[in-house]
Every structure is written in C-alpha cells, then in structure tokens.
PDB file of C-alpha atoms in Angstrom:
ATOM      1  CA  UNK A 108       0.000   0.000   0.000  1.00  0.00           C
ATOM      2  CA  UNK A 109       1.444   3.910  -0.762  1.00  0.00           C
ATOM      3  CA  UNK A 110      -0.061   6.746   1.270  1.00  0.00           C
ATOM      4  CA  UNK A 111      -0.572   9.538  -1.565  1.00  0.00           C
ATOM      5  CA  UNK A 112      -2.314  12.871  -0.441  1.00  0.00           C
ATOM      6  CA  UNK A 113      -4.539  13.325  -3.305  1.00  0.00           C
ATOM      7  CA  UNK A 114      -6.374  16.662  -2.494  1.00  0.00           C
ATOM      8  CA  UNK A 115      -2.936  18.386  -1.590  1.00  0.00           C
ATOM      9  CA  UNK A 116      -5.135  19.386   1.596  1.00  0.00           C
ATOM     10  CA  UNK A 117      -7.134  16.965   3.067  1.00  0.00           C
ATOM     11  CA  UNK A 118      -6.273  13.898   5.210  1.00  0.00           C
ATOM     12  CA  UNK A 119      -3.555  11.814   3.820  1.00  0.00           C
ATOM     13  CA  UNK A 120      -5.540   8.738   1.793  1.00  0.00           C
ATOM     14  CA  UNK A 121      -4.263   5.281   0.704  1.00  0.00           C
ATOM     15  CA  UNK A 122      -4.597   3.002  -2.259  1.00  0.00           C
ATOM     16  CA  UNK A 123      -3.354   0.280  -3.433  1.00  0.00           C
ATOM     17  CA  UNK A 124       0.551   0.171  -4.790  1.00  0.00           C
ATOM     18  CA  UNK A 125      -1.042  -1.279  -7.705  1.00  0.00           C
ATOM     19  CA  UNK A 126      -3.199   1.054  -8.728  1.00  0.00           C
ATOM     20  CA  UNK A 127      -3.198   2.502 -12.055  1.00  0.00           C
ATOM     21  CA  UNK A 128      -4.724   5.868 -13.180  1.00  0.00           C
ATOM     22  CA  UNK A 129      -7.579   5.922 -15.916  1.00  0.00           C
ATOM     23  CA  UNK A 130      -6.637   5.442 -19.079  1.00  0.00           C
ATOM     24  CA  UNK A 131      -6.364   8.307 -21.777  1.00  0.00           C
ATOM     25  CA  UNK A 132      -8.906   5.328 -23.772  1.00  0.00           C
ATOM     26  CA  UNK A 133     -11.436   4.922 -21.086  1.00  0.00           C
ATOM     27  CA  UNK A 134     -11.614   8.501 -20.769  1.00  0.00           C
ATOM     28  CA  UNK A 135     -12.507   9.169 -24.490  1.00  0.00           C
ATOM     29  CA  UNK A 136     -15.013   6.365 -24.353  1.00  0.00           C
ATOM     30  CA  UNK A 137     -16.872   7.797 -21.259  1.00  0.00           C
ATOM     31  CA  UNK A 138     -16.839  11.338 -22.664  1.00  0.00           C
ATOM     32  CA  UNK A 139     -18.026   9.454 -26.147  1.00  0.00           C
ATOM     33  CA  UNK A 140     -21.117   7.512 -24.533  1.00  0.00           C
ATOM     34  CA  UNK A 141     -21.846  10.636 -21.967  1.00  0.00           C
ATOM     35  CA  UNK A 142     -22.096  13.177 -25.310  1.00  0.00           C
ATOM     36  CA  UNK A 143     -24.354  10.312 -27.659  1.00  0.00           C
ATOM     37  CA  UNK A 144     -26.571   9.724 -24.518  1.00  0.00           C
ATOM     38  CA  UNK A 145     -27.137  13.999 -24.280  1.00  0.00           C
ATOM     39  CA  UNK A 146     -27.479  13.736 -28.211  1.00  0.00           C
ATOM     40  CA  UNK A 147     -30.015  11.023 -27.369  1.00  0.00           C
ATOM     41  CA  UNK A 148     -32.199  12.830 -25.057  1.00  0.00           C
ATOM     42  CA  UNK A 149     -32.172  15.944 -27.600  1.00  0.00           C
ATOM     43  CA  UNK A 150     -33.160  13.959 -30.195  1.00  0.00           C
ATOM     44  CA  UNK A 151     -35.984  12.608 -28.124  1.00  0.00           C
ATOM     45  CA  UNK A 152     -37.094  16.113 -26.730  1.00  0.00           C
ATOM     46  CA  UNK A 153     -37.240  18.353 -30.234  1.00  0.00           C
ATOM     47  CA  UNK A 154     -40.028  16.302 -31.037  1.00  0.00           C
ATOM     48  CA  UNK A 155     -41.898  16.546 -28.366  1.00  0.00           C
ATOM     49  CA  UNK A 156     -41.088  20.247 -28.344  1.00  0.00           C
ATOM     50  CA  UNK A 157     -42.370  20.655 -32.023  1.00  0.00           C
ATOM     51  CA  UNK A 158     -45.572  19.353 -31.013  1.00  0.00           C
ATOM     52  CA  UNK A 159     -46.321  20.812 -28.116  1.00  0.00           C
ATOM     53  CA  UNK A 160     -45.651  23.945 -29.701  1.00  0.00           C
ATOM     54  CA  UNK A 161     -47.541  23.124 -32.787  1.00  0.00           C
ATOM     55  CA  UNK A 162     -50.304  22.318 -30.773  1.00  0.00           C
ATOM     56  CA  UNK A 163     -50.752  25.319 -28.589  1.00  0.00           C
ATOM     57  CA  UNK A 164     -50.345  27.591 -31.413  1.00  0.00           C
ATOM     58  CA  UNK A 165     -52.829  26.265 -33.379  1.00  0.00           C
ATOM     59  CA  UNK A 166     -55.203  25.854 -30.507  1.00  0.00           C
ATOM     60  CA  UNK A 167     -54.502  28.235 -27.833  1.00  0.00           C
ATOM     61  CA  UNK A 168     -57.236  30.739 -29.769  1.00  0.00           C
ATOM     62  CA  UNK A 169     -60.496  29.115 -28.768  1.00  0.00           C
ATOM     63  CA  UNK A 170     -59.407  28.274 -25.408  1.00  0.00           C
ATOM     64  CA  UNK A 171     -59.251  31.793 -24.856  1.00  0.00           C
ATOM     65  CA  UNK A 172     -62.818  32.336 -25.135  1.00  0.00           C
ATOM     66  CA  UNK A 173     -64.770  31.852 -22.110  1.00  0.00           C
ATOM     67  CA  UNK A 174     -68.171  30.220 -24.036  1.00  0.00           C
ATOM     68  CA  UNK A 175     -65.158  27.334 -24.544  1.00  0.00           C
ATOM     69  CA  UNK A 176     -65.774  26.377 -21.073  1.00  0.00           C
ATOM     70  CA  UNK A 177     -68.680  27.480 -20.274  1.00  0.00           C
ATOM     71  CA  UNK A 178     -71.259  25.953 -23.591  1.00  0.00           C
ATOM     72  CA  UNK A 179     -71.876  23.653 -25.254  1.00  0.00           C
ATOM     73  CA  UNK A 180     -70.768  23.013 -28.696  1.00  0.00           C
ATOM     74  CA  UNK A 181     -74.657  24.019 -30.242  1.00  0.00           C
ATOM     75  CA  UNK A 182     -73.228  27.615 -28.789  1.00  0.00           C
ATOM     76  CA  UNK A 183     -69.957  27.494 -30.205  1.00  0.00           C
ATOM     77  CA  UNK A 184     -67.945  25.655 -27.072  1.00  0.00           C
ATOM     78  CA  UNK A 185     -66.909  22.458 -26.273  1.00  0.00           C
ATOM     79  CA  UNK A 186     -68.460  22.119 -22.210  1.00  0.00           C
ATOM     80  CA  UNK A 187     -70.527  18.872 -23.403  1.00  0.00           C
ATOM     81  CA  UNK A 188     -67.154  16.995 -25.113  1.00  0.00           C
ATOM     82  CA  UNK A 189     -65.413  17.672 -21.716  1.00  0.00           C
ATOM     83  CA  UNK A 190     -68.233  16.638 -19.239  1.00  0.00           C
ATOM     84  CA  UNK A 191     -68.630  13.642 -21.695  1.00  0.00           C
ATOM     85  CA  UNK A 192     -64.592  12.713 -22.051  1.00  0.00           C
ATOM     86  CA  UNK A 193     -64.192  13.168 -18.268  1.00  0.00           C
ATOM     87  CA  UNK A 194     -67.697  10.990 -17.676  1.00  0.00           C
ATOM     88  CA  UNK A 195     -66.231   8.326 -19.579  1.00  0.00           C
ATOM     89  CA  UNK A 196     -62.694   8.231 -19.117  1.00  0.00           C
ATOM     90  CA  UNK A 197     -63.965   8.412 -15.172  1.00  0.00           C
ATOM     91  CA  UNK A 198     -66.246   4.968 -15.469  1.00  0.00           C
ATOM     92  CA  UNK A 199     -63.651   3.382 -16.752  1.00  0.00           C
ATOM     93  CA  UNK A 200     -61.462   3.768 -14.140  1.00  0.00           C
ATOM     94  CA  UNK A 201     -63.673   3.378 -11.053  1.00  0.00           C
ATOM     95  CA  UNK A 202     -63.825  -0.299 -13.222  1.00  0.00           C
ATOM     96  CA  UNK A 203     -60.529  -0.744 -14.221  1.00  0.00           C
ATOM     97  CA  UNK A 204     -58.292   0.404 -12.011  1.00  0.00           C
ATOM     98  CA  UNK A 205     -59.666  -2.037  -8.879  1.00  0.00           C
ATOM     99  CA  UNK A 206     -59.664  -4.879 -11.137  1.00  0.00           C
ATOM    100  CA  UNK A 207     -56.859  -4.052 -12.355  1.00  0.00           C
ATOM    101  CA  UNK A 208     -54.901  -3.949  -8.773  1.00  0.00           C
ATOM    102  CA  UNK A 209     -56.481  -6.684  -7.415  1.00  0.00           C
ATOM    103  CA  UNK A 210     -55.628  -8.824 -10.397  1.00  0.00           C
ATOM    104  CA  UNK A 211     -51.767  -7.809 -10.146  1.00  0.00           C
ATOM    105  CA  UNK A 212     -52.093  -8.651  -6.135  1.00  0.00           C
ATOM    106  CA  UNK A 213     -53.147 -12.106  -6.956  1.00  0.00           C
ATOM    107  CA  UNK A 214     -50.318 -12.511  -9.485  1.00  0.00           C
ATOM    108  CA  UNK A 215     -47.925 -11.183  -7.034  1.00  0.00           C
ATOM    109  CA  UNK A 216     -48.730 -12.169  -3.308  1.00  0.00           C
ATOM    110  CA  UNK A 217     -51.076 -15.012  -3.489  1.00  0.00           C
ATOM    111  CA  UNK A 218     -50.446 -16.867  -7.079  1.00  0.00           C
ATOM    112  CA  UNK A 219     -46.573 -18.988  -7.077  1.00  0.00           C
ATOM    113  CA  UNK A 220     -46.863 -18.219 -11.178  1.00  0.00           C
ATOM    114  CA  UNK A 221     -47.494 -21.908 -11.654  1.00  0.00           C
ATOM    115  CA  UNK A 222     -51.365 -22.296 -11.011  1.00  0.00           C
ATOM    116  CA  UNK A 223     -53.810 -23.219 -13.930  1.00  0.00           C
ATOM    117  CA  UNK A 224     -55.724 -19.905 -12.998  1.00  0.00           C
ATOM    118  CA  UNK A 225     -52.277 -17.644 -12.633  1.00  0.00           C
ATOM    119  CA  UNK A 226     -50.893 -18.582 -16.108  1.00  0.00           C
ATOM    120  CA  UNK A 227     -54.184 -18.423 -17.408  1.00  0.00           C
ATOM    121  CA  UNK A 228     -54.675 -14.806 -16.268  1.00  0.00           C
ATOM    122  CA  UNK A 229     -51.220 -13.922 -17.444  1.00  0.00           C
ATOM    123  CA  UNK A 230     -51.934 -15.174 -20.830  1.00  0.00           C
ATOM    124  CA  UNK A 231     -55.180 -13.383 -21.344  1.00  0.00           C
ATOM    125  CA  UNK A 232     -54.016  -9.911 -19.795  1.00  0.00           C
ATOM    126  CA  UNK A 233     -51.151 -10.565 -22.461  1.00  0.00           C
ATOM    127  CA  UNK A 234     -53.552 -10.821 -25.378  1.00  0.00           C
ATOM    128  CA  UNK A 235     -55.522  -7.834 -24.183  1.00  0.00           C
ATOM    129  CA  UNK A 236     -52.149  -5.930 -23.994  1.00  0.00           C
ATOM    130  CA  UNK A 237     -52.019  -6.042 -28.010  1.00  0.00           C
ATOM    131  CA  UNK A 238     -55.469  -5.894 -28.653  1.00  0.00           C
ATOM    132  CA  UNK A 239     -56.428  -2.759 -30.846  1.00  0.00           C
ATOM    133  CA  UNK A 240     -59.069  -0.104 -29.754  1.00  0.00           C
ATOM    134  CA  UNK A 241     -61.616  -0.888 -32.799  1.00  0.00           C
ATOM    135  CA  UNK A 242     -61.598  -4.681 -31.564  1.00  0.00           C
ATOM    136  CA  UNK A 243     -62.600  -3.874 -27.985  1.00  0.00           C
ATOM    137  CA  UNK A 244     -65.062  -1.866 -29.587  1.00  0.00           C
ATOM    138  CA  UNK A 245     -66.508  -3.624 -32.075  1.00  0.00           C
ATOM    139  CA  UNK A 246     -66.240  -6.529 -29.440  1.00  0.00           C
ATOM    140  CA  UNK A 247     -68.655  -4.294 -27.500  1.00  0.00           C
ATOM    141  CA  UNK A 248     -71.023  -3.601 -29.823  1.00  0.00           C
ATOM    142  CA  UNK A 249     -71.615  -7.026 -31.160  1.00  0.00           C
ATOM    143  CA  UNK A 250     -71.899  -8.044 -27.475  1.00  0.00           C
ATOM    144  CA  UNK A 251     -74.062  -4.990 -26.262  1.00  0.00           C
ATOM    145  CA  UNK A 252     -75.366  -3.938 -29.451  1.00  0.00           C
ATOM    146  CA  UNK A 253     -75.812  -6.757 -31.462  1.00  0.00           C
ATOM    147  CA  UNK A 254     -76.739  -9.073 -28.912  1.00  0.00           C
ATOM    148  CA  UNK A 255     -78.483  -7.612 -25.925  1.00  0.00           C
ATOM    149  CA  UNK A 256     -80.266  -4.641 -28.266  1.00  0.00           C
ATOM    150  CA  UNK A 257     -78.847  -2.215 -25.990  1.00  0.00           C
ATOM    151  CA  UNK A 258     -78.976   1.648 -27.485  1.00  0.00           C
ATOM    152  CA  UNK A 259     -75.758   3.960 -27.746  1.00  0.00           C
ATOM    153  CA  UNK A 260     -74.439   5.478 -25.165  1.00  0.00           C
ATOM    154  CA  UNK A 261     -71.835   6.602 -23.084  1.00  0.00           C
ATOM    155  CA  UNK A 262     -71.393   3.877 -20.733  1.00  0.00           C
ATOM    156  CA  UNK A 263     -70.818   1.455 -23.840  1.00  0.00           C
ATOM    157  CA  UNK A 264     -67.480   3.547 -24.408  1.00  0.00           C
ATOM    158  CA  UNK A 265     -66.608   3.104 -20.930  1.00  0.00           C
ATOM    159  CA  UNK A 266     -66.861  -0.696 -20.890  1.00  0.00           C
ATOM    160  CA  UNK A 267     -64.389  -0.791 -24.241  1.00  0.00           C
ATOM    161  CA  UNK A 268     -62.324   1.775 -22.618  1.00  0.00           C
ATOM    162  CA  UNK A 269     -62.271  -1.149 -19.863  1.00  0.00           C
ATOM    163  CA  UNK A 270     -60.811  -3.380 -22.135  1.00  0.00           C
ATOM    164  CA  UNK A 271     -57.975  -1.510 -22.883  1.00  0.00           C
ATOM    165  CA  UNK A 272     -57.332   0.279 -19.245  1.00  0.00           C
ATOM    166  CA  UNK A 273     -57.044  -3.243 -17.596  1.00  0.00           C
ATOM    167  CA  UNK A 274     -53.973  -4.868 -19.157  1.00  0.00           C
ATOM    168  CA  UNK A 275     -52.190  -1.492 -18.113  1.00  0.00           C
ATOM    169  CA  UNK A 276     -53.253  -1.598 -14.957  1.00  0.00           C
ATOM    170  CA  UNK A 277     -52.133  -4.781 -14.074  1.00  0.00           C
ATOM    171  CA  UNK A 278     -48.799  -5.105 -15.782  1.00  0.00           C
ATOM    172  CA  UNK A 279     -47.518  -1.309 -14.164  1.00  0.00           C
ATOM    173  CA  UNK A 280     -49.197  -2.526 -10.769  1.00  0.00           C
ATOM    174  CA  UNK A 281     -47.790  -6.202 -11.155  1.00  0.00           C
ATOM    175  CA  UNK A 282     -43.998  -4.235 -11.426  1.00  0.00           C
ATOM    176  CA  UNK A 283     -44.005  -2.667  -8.769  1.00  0.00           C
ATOM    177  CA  UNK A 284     -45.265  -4.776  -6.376  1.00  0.00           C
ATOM    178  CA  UNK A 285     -42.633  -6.965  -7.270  1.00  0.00           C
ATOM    179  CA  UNK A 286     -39.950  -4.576  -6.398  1.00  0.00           C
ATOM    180  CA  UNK A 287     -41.264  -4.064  -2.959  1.00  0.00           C
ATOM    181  CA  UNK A 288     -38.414  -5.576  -0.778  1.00  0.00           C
ATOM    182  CA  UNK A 289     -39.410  -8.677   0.841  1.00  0.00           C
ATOM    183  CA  UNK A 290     -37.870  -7.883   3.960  1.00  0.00           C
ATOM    184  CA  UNK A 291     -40.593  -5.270   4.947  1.00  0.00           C
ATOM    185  CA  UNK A 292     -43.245  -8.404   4.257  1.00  0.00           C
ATOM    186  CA  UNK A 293     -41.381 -10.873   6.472  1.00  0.00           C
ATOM    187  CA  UNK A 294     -40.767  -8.212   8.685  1.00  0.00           C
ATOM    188  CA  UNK A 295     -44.776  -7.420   8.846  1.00  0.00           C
ATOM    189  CA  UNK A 296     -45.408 -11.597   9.392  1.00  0.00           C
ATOM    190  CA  UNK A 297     -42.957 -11.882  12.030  1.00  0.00           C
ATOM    191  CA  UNK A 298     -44.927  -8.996  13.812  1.00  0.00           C
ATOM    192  CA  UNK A 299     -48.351 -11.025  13.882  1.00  0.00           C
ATOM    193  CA  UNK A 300     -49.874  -9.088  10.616  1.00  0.00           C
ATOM    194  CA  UNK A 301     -52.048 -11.067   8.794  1.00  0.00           C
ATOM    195  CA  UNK A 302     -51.184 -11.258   5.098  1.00  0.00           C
ATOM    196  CA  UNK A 303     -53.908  -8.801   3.284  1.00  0.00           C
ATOM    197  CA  UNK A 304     -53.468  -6.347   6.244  1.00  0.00           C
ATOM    198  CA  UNK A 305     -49.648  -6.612   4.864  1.00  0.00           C
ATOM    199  CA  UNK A 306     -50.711  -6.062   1.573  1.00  0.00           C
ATOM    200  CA  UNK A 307     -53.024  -3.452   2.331  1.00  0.00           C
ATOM    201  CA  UNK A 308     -51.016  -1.329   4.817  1.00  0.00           C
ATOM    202  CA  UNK A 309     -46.912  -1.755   4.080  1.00  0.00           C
ATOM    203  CA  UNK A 310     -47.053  -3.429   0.710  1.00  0.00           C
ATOM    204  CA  UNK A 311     -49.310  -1.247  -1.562  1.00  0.00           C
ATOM    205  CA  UNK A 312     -48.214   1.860   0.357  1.00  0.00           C
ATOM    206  CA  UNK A 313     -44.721   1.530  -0.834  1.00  0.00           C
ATOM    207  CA  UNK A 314     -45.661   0.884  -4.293  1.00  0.00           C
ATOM    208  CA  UNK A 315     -48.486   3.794  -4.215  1.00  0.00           C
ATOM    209  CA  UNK A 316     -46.039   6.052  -6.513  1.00  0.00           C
ATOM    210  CA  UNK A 317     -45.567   3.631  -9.052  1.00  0.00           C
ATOM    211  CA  UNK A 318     -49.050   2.310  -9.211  1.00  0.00           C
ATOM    212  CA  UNK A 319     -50.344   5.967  -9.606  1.00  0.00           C
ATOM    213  CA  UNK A 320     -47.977   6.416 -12.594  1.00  0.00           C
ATOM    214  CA  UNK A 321     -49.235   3.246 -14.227  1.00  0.00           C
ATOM    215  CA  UNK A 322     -52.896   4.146 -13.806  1.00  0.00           C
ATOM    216  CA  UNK A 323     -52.302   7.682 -14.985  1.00  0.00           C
ATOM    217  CA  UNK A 324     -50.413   6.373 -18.292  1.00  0.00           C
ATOM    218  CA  UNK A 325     -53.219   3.610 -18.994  1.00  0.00           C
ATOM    219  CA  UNK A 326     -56.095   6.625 -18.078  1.00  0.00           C
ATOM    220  CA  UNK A 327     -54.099   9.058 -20.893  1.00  0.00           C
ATOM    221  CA  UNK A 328     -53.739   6.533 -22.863  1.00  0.00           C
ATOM    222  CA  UNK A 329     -57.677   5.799 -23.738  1.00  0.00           C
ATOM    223  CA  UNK A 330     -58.964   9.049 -22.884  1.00  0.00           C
ATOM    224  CA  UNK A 331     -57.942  10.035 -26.264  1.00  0.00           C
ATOM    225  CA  UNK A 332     -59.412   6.649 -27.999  1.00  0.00           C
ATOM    226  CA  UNK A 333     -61.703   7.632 -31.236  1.00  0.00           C
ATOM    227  CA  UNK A 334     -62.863   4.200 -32.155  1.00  0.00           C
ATOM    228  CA  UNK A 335     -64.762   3.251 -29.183  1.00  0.00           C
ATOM    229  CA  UNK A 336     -66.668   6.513 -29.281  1.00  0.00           C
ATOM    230  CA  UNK A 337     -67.261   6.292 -32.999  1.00  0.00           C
ATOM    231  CA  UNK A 338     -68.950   3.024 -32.544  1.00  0.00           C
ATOM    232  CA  UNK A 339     -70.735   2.861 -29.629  1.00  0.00           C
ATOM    233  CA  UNK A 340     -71.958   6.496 -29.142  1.00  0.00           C
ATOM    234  CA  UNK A 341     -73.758   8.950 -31.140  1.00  0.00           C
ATOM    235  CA  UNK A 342     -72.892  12.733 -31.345  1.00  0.00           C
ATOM    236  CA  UNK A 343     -74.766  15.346 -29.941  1.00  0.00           C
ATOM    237  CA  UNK A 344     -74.073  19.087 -29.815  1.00  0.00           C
ATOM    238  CA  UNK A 345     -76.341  19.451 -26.269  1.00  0.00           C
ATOM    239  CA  UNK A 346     -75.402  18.888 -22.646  1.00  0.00           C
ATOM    240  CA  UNK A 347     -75.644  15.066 -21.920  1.00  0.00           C
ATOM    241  CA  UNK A 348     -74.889  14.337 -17.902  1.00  0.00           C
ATOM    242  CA  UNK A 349     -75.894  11.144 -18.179  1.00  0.00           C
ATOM    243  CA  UNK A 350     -73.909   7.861 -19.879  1.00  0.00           C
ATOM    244  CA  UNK A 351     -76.714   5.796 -19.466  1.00  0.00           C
ATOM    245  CA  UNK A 352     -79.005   7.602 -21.597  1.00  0.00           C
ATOM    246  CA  UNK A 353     -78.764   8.998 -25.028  1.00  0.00           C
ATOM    247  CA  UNK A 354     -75.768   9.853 -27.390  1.00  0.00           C
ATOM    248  CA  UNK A 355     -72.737  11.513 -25.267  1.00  0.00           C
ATOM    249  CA  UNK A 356     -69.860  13.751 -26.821  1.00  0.00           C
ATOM    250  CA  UNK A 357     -66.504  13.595 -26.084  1.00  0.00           C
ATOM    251  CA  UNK A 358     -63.368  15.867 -27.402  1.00  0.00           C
ATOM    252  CA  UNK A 359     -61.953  12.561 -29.864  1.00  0.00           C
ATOM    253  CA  UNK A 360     -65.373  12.699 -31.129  1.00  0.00           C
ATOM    254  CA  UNK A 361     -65.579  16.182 -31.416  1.00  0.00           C
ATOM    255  CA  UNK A 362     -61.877  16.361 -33.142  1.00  0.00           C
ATOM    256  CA  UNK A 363     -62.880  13.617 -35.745  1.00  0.00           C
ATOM    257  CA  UNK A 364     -66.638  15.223 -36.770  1.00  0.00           C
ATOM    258  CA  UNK A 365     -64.836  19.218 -37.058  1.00  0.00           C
ATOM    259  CA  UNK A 366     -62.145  17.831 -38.718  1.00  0.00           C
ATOM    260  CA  UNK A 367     -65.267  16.303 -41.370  1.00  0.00           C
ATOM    261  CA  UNK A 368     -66.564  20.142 -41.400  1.00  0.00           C
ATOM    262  CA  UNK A 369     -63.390  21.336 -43.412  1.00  0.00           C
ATOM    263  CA  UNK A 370     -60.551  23.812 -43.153  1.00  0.00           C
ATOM    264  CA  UNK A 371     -63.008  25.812 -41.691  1.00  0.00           C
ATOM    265  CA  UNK A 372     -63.272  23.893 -38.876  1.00  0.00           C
ATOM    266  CA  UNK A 373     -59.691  23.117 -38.322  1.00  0.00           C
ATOM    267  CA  UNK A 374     -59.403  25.369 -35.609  1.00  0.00           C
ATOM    268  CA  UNK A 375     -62.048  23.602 -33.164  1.00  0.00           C
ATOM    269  CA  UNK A 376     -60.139  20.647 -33.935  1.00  0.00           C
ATOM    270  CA  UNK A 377     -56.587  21.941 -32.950  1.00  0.00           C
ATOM    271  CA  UNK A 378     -58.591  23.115 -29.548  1.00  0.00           C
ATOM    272  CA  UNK A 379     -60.067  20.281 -28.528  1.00  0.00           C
ATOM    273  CA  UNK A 380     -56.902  18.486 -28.730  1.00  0.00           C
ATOM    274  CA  UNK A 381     -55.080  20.797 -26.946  1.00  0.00           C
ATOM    275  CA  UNK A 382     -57.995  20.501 -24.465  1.00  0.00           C
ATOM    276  CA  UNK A 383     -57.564  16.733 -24.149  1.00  0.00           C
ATOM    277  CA  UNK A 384     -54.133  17.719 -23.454  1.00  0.00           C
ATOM    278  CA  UNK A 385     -54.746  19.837 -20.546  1.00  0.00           C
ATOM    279  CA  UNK A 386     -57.345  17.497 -19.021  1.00  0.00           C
ATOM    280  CA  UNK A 387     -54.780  14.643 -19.134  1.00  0.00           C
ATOM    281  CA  UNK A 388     -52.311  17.013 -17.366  1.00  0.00           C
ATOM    282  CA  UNK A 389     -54.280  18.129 -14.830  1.00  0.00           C
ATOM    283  CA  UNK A 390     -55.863  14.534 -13.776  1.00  0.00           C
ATOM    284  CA  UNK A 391     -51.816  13.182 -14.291  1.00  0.00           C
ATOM    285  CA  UNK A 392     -50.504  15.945 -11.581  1.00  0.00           C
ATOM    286  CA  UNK A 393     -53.393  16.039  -9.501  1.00  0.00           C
ATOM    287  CA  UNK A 394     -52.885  11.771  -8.925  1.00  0.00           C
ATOM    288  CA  UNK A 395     -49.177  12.099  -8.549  1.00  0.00           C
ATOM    289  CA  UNK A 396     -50.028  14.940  -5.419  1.00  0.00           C
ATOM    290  CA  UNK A 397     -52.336  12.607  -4.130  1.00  0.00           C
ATOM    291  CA  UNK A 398     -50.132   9.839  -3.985  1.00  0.00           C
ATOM    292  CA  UNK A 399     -47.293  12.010  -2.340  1.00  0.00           C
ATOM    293  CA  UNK A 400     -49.939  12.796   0.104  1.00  0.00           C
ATOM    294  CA  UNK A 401     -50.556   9.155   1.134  1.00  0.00           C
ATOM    295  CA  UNK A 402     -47.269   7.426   0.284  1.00  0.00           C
ATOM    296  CA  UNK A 403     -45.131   6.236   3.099  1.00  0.00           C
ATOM    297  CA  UNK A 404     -42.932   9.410   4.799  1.00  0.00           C
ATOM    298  CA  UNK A 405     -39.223   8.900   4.745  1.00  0.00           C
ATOM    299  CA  UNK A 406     -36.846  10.447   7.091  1.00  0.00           C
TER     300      UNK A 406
END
C-alpha cells in the first residue's frame, strides 16, 4: 500500500501500490457515450417540443374564449365533449383500475406463477395488452349492441375503454409490487400481521407512486381513444350528464366530426386536442399529489 495525499489538503488517503490511473482510452469512451446519450435525449425532446408547440399555437385561440368552457358546442364551445370525455374516461377507471390492482395482487402475493388460474390470467391480460381499440369496440357492440339490443351510449365507451385500461393496470401494478423488498413483508409476518393487512397497509403503500404512474399512463392513454366513441356512441351538440341515456360527446369525437366540417373547422379541432391535453395534465398531476400525500414518509 502507498499513502498519496490526493487533495494536496485533506487527510492523507491510501490506495493500493497497484493502482493505475484511468486510461487516456477509457476517458474518451466515457466522454463518447456521456455526449451520444445527451445527443439522445435531444433527439428525443425536439419532437416533443415541435408538437407541443404546434399544438398550442394552433389551438390556444379558442381556449381563450370563455363560451369554450362554459357551452356547449350548439353555442360554439366544447363544455358537453369535456363533461362527456371526463364521464367516460372516469367509469372506466372506477372499473378498471380495482380490477386491475387486485388482479396484479393475486399474481404477485397469493399466485406462485405456476397455477392453472395464474398462467391463465397472465396469458389473457397478455392478449388484451395487443389488442387494438376498434376490436374492444366492435367486441362491444356485437356483445351490447348486437346481442343484448342495448342503445348507444356513453357507458358502452366506458366498458371498451375497460378493455384496454385493464392490461395497463395490471402489468404497471404487477412491477411494482414486485420490487417491494421482501424484507418489509417478512418483517410485517414476524410482527403477527395477517397477510392482506400486509398487503393493504406496508405493501401497496410503498408501491403507491408507481401504481399511480401506471394508472395515470393507462387513463391518458384511452382518454384520447376515437374508435370506441365512434362506434358505440352517437354525437350530440347538447349537454348530456348522463352515460346511461342517449348519445354523449366527447373531445376525440368532437376532433374527428370538425375535422369532417373542413378547413373551416380546423381550428375547433386543434382546440379540442389541446384541451384533451390539458385534461390529461391536470388529472396526471393532480394523482401524482395525491399519492405524495398518502405514500409512506421517509426520514
């Protein structure tokens, strides 16, 4: 061992007597892969930029009319494709995002991965994982439609929303249970805790953070579906609070018909997808407040 002082100042430090300095090589390869990973994340971000850009300056105009917010779109505003997006995107959810969780708990805690029931489950939230919005809709409709003679509406949209929300749900919820450390479950057991009283005050806890991010990405990711609401509701330019009865708009809906009007129209159509834009940011940072709220406090 040699004693070097390396900071000229500080307390005399050793190292081994065979240590050798890093290489003029492995310095030009770290800078290298440091600089293409930078390059990397640019590339990734002017995109992104573009669009967002694109998209409030072709939109920000009729958002900054109050009758935007405030009417419906017989009065020139969109208030009816808003109530009706956030009524349907909200069903959804209240019946995916249980499912979904207790699903990924049963995968995770109670199901050893070898079970007829386990791999089945696994192998069907895989095929739902791939399956394409106008097949849970048209699934829908010949099922509700078809079938049972049920009318359009906006609970329809909602069940094929379903459909697509679950798989996301339980693979993002499945992850991060799994990378809960074990320790703080045997530590729970050894303490008396029954097992769902583990799961239900250390286990999903710890994993709140995560889960929330999963449920927000599967919730933005079919809150902007058109094929659902194509199918399996009719348009309507008047105030519809209720999904149960009658035709329902929504901003996709909205976005596809004005975009059918013309150039003329184009403008409704950049602001209701900047809209859907804002509503998906809002609901996105209002869920990852609430979970900082409830998720386990740290020293």
């Amino acid at each position: 061992m040699t004693t070097i002082d390396i900071s000229g100042t500080g307390p005399v430090k050793t190292r081994p007597s065979g240590f050798q300095p890093i290489s003029g090589r492995r310095k030009i390869v770290d800078r290298g892969a440091h600089v293409a990973v930078i390059v990397a994340v640019v590339i990734a971000i002017i995109p992104l930029l573009w669009l967002v850009g694109t998209l409030v300056y072709n939109g920000i105009e009729p958002l900054l009319d109050a009758d935007w917010w405030s009417s419906s779109e017989r009065y020139g505003g969109a208030l009816n494709a808003i109530i009706g997006t956030l009524m349907q995107t909200a069903l959804a959810a209240l019946i995916s995002v249980p499912l979904g969780i207790f699903v990924a708990i049963y995968l995770v805690e109670y199901s050893d991965g070898k079970s007829v029931l386990a791999r089945v489950t696994t192998f069907m939230v895989d095929i739902l994982s791939g399956v394409p919005s106008i097949v849970a809709a048209l699934f829908v409709y010949a099922v509700w439609r078809t079938t049972l003679g049920l009318p359009r509406m906006g609970f329809l949209v909602a069940i094929a929303l379903v459909l697509l929300m679950v798989p996301l749900v339980v693979r993002s919820t499945e992850e991060m249970l799994k990378i809960v450390p074990q320790d703080l479950r045997e530590a729970s057991y050894a303490l008396g805790v029954p097992k769902w009283k583990t799961i239900s005050r250390i286990v999903l806890p710890t994993a709140l953070s995560g889960i929330v991010t999963g449920v927000m990405l599967a919730i933005s990711r079919v809150m902007g579906e058109s094929a659902p609401v194509l199918i399996l509701v009719g348009s309507t330019k008047a105030m519809n609070w209720n999904p149960f009865d009658g035709n329902q708009e929504s901003l996709p809906l909205m976005m596809v018909q004005q975009y059918n009007n013309g150039p003329g129209a184009f403008e409704k159509v950049w602001g209701a997808a900047l809209t859907l834009v804002i509503l998906v940011a809002i609901v996105y940072f209002g869920a990852k407040w609430v979970a900082k709220i409830f998720a386990p406090k740290t020293s």
